[in-house]
Coordinates of C-alpha atoms in Angstrom, one line a residue:
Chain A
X698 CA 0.0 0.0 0.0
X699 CA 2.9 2.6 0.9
X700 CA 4.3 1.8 -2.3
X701 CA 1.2 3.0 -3.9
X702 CA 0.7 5.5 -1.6
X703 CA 2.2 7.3 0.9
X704 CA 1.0 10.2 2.8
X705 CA 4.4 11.9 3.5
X706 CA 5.8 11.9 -0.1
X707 CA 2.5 13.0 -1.5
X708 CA 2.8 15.8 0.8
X709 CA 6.4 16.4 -0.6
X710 CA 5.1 16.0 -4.2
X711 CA 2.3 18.5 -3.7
X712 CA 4.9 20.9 -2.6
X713 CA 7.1 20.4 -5.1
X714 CA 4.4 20.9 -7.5
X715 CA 3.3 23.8 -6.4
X716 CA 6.6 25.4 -5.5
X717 CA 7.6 24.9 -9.3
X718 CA 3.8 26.1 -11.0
X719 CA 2.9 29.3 -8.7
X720 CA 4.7 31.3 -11.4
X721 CA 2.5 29.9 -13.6
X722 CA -0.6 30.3 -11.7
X723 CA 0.5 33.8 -10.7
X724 CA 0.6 34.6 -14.6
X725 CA -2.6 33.5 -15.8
X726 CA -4.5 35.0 -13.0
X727 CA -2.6 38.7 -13.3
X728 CA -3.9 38.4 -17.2
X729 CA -7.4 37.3 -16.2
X730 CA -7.8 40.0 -13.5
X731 CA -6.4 42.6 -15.5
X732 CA -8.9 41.7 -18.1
X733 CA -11.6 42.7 -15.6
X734 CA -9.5 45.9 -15.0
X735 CA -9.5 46.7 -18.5
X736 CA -13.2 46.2 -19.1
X737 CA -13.6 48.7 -16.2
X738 CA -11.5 51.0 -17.5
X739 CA -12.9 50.9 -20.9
X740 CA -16.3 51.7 -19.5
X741 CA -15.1 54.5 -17.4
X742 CA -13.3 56.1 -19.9
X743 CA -15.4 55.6 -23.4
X744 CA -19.2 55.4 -21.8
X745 CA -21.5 58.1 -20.6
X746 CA -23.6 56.4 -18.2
X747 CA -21.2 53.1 -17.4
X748 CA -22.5 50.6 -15.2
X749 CA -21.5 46.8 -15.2
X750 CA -24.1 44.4 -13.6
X751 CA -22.8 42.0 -10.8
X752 CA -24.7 39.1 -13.1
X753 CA -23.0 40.3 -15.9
X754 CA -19.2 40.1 -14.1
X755 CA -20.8 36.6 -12.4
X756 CA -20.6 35.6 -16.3
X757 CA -16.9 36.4 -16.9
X758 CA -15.7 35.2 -13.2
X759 CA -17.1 31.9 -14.8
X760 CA -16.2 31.9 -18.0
X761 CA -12.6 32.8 -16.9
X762 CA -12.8 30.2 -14.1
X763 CA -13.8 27.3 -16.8
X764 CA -11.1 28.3 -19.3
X765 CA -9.1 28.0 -16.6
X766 CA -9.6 24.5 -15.7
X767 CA -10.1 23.6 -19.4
X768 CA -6.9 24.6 -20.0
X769 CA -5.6 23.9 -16.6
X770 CA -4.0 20.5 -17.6
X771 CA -2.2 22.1 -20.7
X772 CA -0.7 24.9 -19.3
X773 CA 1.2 23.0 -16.5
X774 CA 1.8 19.4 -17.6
X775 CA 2.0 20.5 -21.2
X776 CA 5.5 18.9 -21.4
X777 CA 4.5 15.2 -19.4
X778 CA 4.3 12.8 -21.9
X779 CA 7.1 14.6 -24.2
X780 CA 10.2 12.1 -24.8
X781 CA 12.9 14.5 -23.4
X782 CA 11.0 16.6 -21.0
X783 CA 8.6 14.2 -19.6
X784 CA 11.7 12.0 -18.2
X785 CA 12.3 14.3 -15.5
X786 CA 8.2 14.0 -14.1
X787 CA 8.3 10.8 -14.5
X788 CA 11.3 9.4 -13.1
X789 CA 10.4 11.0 -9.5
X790 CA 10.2 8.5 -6.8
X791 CA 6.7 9.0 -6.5
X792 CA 4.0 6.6 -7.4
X793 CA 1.7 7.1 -10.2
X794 CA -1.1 7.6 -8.2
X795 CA 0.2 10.1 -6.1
X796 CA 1.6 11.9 -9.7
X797 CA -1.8 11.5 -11.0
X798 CA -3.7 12.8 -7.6
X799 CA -1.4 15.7 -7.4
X800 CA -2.4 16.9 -11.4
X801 CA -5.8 16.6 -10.3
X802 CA -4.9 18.6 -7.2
X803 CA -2.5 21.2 -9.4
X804 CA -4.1 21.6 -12.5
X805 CA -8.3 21.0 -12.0
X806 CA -8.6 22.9 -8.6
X807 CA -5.9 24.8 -7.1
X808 CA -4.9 27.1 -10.1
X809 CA -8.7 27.7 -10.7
X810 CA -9.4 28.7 -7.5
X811 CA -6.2 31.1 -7.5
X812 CA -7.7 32.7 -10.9
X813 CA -10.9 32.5 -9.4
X814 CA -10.0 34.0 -5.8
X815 CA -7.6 36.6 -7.7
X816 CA -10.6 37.6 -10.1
X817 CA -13.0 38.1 -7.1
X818 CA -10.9 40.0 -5.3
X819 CA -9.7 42.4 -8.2
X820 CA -13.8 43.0 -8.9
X821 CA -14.0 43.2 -5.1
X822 CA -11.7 46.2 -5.3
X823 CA -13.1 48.3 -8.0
X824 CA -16.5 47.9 -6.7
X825 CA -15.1 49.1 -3.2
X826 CA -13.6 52.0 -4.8
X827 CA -15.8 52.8 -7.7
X828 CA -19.4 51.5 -7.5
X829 CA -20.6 53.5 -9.8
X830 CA -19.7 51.6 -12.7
X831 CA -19.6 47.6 -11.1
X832 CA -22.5 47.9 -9.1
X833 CA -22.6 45.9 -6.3
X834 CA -20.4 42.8 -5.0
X835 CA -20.5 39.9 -7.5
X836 CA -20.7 37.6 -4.2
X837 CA -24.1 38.4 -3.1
X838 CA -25.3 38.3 -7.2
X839 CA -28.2 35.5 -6.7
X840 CA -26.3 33.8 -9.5
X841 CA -23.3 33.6 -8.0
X842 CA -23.0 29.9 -6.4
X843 CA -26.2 29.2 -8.5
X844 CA -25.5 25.8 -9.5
X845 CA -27.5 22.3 -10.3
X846 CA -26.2 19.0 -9.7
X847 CA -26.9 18.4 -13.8
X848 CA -24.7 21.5 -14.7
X849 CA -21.9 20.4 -12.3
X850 CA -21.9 17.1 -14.4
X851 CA -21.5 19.6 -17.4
X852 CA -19.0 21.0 -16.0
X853 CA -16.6 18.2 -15.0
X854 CA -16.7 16.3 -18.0
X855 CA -14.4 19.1 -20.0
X856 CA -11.6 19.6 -18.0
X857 CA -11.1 15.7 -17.4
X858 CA -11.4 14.7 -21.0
X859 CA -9.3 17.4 -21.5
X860 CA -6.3 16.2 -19.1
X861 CA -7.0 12.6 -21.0
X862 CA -6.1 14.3 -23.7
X863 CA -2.8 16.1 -22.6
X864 CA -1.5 12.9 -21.5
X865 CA -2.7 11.1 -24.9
X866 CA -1.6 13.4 -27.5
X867 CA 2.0 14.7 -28.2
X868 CA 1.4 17.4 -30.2
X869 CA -1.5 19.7 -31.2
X870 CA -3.0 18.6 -28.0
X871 CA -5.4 21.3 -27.6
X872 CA -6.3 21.2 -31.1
X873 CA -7.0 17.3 -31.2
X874 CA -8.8 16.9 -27.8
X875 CA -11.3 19.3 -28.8
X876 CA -11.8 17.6 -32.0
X877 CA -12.1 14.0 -29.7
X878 CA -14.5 15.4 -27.4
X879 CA -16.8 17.3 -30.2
X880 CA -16.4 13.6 -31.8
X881 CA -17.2 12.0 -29.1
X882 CA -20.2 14.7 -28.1
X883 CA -21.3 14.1 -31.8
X884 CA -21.2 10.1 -31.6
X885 CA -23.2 10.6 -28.5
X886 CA -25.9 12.9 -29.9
X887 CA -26.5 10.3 -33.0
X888 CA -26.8 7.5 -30.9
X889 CA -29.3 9.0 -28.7
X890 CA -31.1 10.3 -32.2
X891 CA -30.9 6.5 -33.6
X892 CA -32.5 5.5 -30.0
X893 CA -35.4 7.6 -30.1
X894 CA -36.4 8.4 -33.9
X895 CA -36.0 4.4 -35.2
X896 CA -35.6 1.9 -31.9
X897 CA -38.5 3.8 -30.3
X898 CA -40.0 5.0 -33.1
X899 CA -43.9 3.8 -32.0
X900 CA -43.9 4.5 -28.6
X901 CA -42.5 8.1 -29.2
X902 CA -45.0 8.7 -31.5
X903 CA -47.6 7.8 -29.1
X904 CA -45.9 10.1 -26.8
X905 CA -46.1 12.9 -29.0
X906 CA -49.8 12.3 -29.8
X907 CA -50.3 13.0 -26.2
X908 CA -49.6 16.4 -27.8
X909 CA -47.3 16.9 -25.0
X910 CA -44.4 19.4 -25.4
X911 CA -40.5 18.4 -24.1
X912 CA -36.9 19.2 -25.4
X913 CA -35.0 16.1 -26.2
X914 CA -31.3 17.2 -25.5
X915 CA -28.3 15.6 -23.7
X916 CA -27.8 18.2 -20.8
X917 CA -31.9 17.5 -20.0
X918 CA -31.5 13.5 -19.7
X919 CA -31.9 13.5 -16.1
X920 CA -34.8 15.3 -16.4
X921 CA -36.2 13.1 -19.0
X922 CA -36.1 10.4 -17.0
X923 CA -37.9 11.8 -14.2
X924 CA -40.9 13.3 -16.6
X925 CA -44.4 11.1 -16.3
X926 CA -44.8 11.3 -19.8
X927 CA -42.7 7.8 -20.1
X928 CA -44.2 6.2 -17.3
X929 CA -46.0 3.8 -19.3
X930 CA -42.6 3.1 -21.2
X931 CA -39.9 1.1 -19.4
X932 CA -37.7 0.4 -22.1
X933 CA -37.6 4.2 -23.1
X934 CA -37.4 5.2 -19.6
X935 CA -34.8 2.4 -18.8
X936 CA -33.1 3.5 -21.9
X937 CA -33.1 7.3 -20.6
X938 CA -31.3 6.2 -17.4
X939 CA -28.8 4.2 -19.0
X940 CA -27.8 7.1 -21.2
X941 CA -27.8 9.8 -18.4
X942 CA -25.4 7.3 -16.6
X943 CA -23.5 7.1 -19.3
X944 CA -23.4 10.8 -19.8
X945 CA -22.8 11.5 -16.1
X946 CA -21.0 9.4 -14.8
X947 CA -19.8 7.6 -17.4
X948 CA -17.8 9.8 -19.1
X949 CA -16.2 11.5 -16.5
X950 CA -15.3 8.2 -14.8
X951 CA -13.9 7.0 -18.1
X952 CA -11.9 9.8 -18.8
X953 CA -10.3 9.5 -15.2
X954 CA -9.7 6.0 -15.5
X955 CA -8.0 6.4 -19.0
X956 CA -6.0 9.2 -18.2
X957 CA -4.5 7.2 -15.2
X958 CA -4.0 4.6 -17.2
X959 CA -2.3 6.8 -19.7
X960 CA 0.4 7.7 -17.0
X961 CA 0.8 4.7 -15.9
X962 CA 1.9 2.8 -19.3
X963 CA 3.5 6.1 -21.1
X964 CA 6.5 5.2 -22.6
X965 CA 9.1 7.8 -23.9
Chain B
X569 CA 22.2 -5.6 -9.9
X570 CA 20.8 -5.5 -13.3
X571 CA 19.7 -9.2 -14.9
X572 CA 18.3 -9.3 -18.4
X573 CA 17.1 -12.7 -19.8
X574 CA 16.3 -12.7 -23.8
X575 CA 15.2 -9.6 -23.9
X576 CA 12.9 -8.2 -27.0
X577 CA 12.3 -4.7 -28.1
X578 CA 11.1 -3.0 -30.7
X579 CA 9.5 0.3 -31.7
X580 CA 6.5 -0.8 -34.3
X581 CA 8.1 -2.8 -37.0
X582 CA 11.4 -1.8 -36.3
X583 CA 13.0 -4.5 -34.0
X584 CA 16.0 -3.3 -31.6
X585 CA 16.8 -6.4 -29.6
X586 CA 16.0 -9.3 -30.1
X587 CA 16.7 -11.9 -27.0
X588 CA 19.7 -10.5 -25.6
X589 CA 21.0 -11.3 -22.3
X590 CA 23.1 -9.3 -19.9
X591 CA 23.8 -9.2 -16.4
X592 CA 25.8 -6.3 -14.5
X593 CA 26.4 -6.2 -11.3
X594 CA 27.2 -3.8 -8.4
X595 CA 30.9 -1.9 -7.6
X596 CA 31.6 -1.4 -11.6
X597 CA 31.7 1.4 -14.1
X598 CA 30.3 0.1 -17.3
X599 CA 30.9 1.3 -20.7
X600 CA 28.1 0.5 -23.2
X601 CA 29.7 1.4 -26.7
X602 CA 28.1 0.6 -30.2
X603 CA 27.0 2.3 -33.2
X604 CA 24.3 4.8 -34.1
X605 CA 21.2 3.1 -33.6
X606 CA 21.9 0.0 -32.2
X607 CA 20.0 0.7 -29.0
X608 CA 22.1 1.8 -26.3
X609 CA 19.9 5.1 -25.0
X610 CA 17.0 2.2 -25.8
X611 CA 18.3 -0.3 -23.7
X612 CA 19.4 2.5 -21.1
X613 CA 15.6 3.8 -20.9
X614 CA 14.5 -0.2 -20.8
X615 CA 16.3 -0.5 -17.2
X616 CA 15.3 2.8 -16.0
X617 CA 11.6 1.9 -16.4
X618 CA 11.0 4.5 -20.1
X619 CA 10.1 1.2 -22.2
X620 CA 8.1 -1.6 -21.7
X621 CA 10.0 -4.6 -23.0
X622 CA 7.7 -7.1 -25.7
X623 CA 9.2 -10.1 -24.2
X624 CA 11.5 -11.1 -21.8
X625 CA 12.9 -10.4 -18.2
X626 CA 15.0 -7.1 -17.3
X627 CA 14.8 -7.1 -13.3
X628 CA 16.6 -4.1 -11.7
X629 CA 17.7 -4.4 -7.8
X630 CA 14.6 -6.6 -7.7
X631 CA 12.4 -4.6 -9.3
X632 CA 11.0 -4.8 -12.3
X633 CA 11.4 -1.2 -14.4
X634 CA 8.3 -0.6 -15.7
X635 CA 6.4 -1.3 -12.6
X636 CA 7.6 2.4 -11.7
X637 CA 7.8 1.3 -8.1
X638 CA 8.7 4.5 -6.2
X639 CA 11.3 2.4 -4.2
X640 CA 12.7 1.8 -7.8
X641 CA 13.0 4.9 -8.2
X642 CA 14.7 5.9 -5.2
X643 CA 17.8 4.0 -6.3
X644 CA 18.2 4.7 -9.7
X645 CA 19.0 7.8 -11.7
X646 CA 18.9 8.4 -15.6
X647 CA 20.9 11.4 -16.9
X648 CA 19.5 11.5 -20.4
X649 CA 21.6 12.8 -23.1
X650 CA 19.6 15.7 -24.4
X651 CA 18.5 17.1 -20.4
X652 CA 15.3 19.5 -21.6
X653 CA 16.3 21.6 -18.1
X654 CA 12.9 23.3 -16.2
X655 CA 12.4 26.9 -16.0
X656 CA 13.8 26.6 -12.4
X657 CA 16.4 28.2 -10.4
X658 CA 19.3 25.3 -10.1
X659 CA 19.1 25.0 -6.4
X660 CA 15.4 25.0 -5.7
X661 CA 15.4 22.2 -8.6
X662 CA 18.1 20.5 -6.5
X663 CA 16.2 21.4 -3.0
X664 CA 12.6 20.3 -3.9
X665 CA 13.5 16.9 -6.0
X666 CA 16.1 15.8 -3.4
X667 CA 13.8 15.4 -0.6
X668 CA 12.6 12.3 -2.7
X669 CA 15.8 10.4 -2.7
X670 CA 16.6 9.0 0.6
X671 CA 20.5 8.9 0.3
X672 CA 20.3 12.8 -1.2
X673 CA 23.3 14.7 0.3
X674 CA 23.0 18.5 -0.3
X675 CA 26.6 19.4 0.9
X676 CA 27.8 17.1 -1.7
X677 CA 25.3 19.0 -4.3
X678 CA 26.9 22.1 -3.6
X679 CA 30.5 21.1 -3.6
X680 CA 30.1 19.5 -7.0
X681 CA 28.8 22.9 -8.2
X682 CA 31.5 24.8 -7.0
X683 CA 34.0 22.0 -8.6
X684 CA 31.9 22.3 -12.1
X685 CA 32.1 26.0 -11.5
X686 CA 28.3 26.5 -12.1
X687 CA 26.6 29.2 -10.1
X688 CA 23.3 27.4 -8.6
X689 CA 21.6 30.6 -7.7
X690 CA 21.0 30.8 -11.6
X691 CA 17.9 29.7 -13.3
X692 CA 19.0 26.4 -15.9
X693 CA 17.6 28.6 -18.8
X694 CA 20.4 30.9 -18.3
X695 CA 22.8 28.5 -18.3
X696 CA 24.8 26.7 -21.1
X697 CA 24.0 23.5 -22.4
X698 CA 27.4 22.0 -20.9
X699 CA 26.4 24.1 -17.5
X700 CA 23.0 22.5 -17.6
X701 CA 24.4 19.0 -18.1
X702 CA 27.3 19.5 -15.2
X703 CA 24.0 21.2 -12.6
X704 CA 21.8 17.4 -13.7
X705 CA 25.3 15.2 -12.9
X706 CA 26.1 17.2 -9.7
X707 CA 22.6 16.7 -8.7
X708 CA 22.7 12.8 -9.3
X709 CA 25.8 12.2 -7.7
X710 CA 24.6 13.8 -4.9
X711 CA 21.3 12.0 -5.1
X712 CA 23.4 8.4 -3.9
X713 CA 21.6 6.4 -6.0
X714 CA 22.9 3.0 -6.3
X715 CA 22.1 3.0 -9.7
X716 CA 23.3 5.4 -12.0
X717 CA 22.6 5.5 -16.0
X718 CA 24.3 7.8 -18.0
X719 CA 23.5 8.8 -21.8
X720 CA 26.5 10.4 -23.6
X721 CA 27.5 12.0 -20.4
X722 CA 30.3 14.2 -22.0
X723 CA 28.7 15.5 -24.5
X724 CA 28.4 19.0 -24.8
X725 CA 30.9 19.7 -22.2
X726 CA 34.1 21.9 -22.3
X727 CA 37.9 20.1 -21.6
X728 CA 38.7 20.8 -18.3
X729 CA 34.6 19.4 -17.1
X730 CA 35.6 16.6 -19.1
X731 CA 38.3 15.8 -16.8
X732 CA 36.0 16.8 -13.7
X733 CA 33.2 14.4 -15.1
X734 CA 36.1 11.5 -14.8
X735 CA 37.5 11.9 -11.6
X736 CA 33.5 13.1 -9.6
X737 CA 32.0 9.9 -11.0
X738 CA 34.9 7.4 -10.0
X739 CA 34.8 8.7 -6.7
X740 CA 30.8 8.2 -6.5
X741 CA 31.6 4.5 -7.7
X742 CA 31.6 2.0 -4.1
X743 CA 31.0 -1.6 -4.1
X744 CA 27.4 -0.8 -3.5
X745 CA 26.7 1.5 -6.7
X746 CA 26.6 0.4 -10.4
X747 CA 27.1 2.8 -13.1
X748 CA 26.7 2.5 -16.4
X749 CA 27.7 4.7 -19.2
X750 CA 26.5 4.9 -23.0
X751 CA 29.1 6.5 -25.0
X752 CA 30.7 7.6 -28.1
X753 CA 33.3 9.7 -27.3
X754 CA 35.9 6.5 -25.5
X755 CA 38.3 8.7 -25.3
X756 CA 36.8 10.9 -22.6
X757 CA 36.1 8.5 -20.5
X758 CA 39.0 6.0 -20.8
X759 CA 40.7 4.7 -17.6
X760 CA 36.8 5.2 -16.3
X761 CA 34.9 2.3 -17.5
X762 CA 35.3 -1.2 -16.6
X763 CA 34.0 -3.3 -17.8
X764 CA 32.9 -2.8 -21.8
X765 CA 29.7 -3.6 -23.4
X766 CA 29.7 -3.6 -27.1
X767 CA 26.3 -3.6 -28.4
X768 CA 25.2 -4.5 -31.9
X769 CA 22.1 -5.0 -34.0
X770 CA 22.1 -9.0 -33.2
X771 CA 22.6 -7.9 -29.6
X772 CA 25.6 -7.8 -27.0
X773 CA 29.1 -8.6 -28.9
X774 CA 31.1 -8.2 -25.8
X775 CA 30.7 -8.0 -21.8
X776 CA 34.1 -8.1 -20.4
X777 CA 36.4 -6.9 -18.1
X778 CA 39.4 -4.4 -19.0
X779 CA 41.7 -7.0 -16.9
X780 CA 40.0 -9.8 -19.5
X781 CA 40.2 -7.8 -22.8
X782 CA 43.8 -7.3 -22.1
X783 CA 44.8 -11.3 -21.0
X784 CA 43.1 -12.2 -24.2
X785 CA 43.9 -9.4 -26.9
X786 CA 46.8 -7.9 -27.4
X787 CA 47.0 -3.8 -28.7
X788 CA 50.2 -3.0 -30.0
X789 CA 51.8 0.3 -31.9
X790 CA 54.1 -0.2 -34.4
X791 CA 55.6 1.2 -37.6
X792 CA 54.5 -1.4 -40.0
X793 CA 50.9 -3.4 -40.1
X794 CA 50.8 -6.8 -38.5
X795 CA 50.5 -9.3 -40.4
X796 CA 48.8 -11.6 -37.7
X797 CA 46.2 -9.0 -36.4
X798 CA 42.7 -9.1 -36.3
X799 CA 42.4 -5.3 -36.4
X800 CA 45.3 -2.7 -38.3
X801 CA 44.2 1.1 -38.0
X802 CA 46.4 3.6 -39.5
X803 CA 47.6 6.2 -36.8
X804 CA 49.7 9.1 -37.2
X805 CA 53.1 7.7 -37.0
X806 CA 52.3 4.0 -37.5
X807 CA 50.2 1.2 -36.7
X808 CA 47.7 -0.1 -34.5
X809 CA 47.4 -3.3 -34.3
X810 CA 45.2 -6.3 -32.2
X811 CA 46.1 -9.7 -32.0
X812 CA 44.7 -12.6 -30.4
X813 CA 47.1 -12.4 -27.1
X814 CA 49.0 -15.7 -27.6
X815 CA 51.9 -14.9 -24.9
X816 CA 50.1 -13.8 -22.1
X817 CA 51.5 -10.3 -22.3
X818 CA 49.7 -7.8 -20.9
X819 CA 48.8 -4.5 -23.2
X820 CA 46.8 -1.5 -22.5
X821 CA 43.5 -1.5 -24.1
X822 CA 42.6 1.2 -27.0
X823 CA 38.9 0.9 -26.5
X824 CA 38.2 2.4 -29.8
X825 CA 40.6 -0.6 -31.8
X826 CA 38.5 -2.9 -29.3
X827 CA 35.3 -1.3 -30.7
X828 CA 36.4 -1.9 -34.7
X829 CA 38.4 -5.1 -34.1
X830 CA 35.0 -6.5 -32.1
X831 CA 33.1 -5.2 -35.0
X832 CA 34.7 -6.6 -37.9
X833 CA 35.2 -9.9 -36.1
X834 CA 32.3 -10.8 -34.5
X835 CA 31.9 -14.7 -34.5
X836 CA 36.2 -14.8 -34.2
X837 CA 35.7 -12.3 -31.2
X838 CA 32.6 -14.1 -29.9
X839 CA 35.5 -17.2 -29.6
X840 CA 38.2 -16.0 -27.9
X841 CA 36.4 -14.5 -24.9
X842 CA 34.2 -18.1 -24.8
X843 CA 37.9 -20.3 -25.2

């Protein structure tokens, strides 16, 4: 079990890790907050009547937060599975999980929350000292912290497929996980398509001469599977819950799984 | 210390090794010599856990490489010949990574600096290729490790580091420590390694000991070629010449006429060292 791991030198490797990527961290959060500071400059200088919603800065804390993560696992680990530079990573005396936990740990949740804290405080700032243009603190915006369990699935799935595919591709990799995941997305979407408009054909038109009105999308498969209108259909309602697993759990779980994977039989 | 049994590589359809067998064993400076391509920095990244072997059994200190054991790791360092340094200042690099290595000795880190004359206050960017190569060596000498693998490790380094390189890394060699050095440049590193692997495509020519090469072949300079030897290389001022050592006098070994006479006798080579 030590050997797999051990408290101690996990702690080491954390600190190592982090020692060696706060410049990093530092950097992309000084751009993303002076962003902000631009955009209220801008509006100070070149409007009349400037004011900046709280919801509308809740949007760009968020946005900037999720590139963040996205992009999390390419901006520090960029060089992991290269054949010169990755030697040094991976020829620490640390296992692979503790090398894999510690990415997680670096890459999908402490540097967001750096660029996430650094953002909120710079908007905390200007607000203090002029409220006339962001008006009022983005932390008591009712959409700030406004999150469902549905979206949070949404949100994950990104970020992990996209450390999958920093430690799968060599080059290009931001180009080519993109692509996988819009592939993947797109694979997705048909199958569900294929599901409902030719394996279920009959029973979905009896549900739709219910005259009953419902969005058939990926994000709302939970959803689905909770509305009545499929009571009286197991095997679409089965079906639903199979492919909201799949989505939800699935995916995200199968993109951890190959990315540890990945680390753990990478050759260079 | 290291124990490979018919070992098979190969990268797609190209095939590197095929069933070679090698065993080396603690207290000795190895040279691994052979040409461009045959698989030295392949075999090198085998034992230090970079390559998954196809077949075969390479078991390192008990461990095997690609298992990436962190206890493996421990014990064994790889200085790679093309080191792709961090954007980190020298020392931190040194500070942070050594508390992973049990045996890590910092006093000895920063003694080997001051002998490479490399200022560890200094980020490796702004250092010099050579600079960044003598900071990696200082730092895996000091790391204890009792396995040390070294890819071209004078490459890219000026005269007098050469000298340096020779004289830190046989006084990190004890009874307990293997090292084992892939090289072209002999030269550099001759009086150093002991014993000498020579590597080709079909796998390992030659695994002997310096004391062996020289009770069995005999190197010679003279002004005219022999007409006896397995091996006559033109040098300024005469001859080189290897013959099978019939008389039991001792020579020193010129590792590069070892290298060419191995080469362009295999099977006659293959026969003295089994006789």
């Amino acid at each position: 079990m030590k050997d797999n791991f051990n408290i101690n030198r996990f702690g080491k490797l954390i600190k190592k890790e982090l020692s060696e990527r706060v410049p990093m961290m530092v950097k992309v959060a000084a751009i993303l907050s002076l962003i902000l500071v631009g955009f209220w400059l801008t509006y100070t200088i070149f409007k009349n009547d400037p004011v900046v919603s709280a919801s509308a800065r809740v949007i760009y804390l968020y946005i900037a937060t999720f590139f963040t993560v996205v992009m999390g696992p390419f901006n520090m680990y960029k060089g992991f599975n290269h054949h010169k530079k990755g030697l040094d990573y991976i020829s620490l005396p640390a296992s692979v999980p503790e090398k894999f936990f510690s990415m997680i740990i670096v890459s999908l949740i402490v540097m967001p929350l750096v660029v996430f804290g650094s953002i909120l405080a710079t908007d905390t700032l200007i607000t203090i000292i002029n409220p006339s243009v962001f008006n009022g603190f983005i932390f008591i915006d009712p959409s700030f912290l406004n999150f469902s369990s549905s979206s949070l699935a949404d949100i994950i799935i990104l970020p992990l497929f996209c450390l999958l595919g920093n430690l799968l591709y060599r080059g290009n990799k931001v180009v080519k996980t993109f692509l996988t995941v819009a592939g993947a997305y797109i694979v997705f979407i048909m199958i569900v398509a294929f599901l409902f408009l030719y394996v279920f054909k009959d029973q979905m038109e009896a549900v739709q001469g219910m005259q009953l009105q419902f969005k058939l999308t990926v994000e709302n498969l939970s959803e689905l599977y909770k509305n009545e209108v499929f009571e009286g259909y197991p095997a679409i309602k089965i079906t639903i819950a199979v492919l909201a697993v799949l989505y939800n759990i699935g995916f995200p779980v199968g993109a951890l799984t190959g990315a540890y994977y990945r680390m753990k039989t990478i050759q260079y | 210390m290291i124990n490979i049994e018919n070992l098979c590589f190969s990268y797609s359809r190209h095939t590197v090794f095929n069933n070679i067998n090698l065993n080396l064993e603690a207290g000795k400076i190895y040279g691994l010599l052979g040409q461009n391509g045959v698989g030295k920095t392949t075999l090198l990244k085998i034992i230090g856990g970079f390559l998954k072997l196809k077949t075969g059994k390479c078991e390192v200190m008990g461990f095997t490489p690609f298992d990436r054991n962190p206890k493996f790791f421990e014990d064994i360092f790889f200085i790679p010949e093309d080191f792709v340094a961090p954007d980190l200042v020298v020392n931190k690099y040194a500070k942070l990574r050594g508390e992973f290595y049990p045996n890590y000795d910092e006093n000895k880190f920063h003694k080997l600096m001051t002998e490479f004359d490399v200022n560890g206050n200094s980020k490796f960017t702004k250092l010099s290729f050579g600079q960044q190569k003598k900071a990696l060596i200082a730092f895996a000498l000091s790391a204890n490790t009792k396995l040390l693998l070294m890819d071209e490790p004078s490459n890219g380094l000026d005269i007098p580091s050469k000298a340096q390189l020779r004289k830190v890394i046989s006084q990190a060699s004890n009874d307990q420590s293997c090292i084992v050095i892939s090289t072209h440049q002999v030269r550099d590193l001759e009086n150093l390694i002991d014993p000498i692997i020579i590597l080709d495509s079909n796998g390992v020519l030659l695994n002997e000991t310096i004391e062996r090469i020289s009770n069995k072949l005999k190197f010679n300079f003279s002004t005219k070629p022999s007409q006896d030897s397995l091996w006559c290389e033109n040098s300024p001022g005469g001859y080189i010449n290897v013959e099978k050592n019939t008389d039991g006098e001792e020579s020193r070994v010129n590792i590069e006429a070892l290298f060419n006479t191995t080469l362009s006798n295999k099977e006659l080579i293959r026969n003295i060292f089994n006789s």
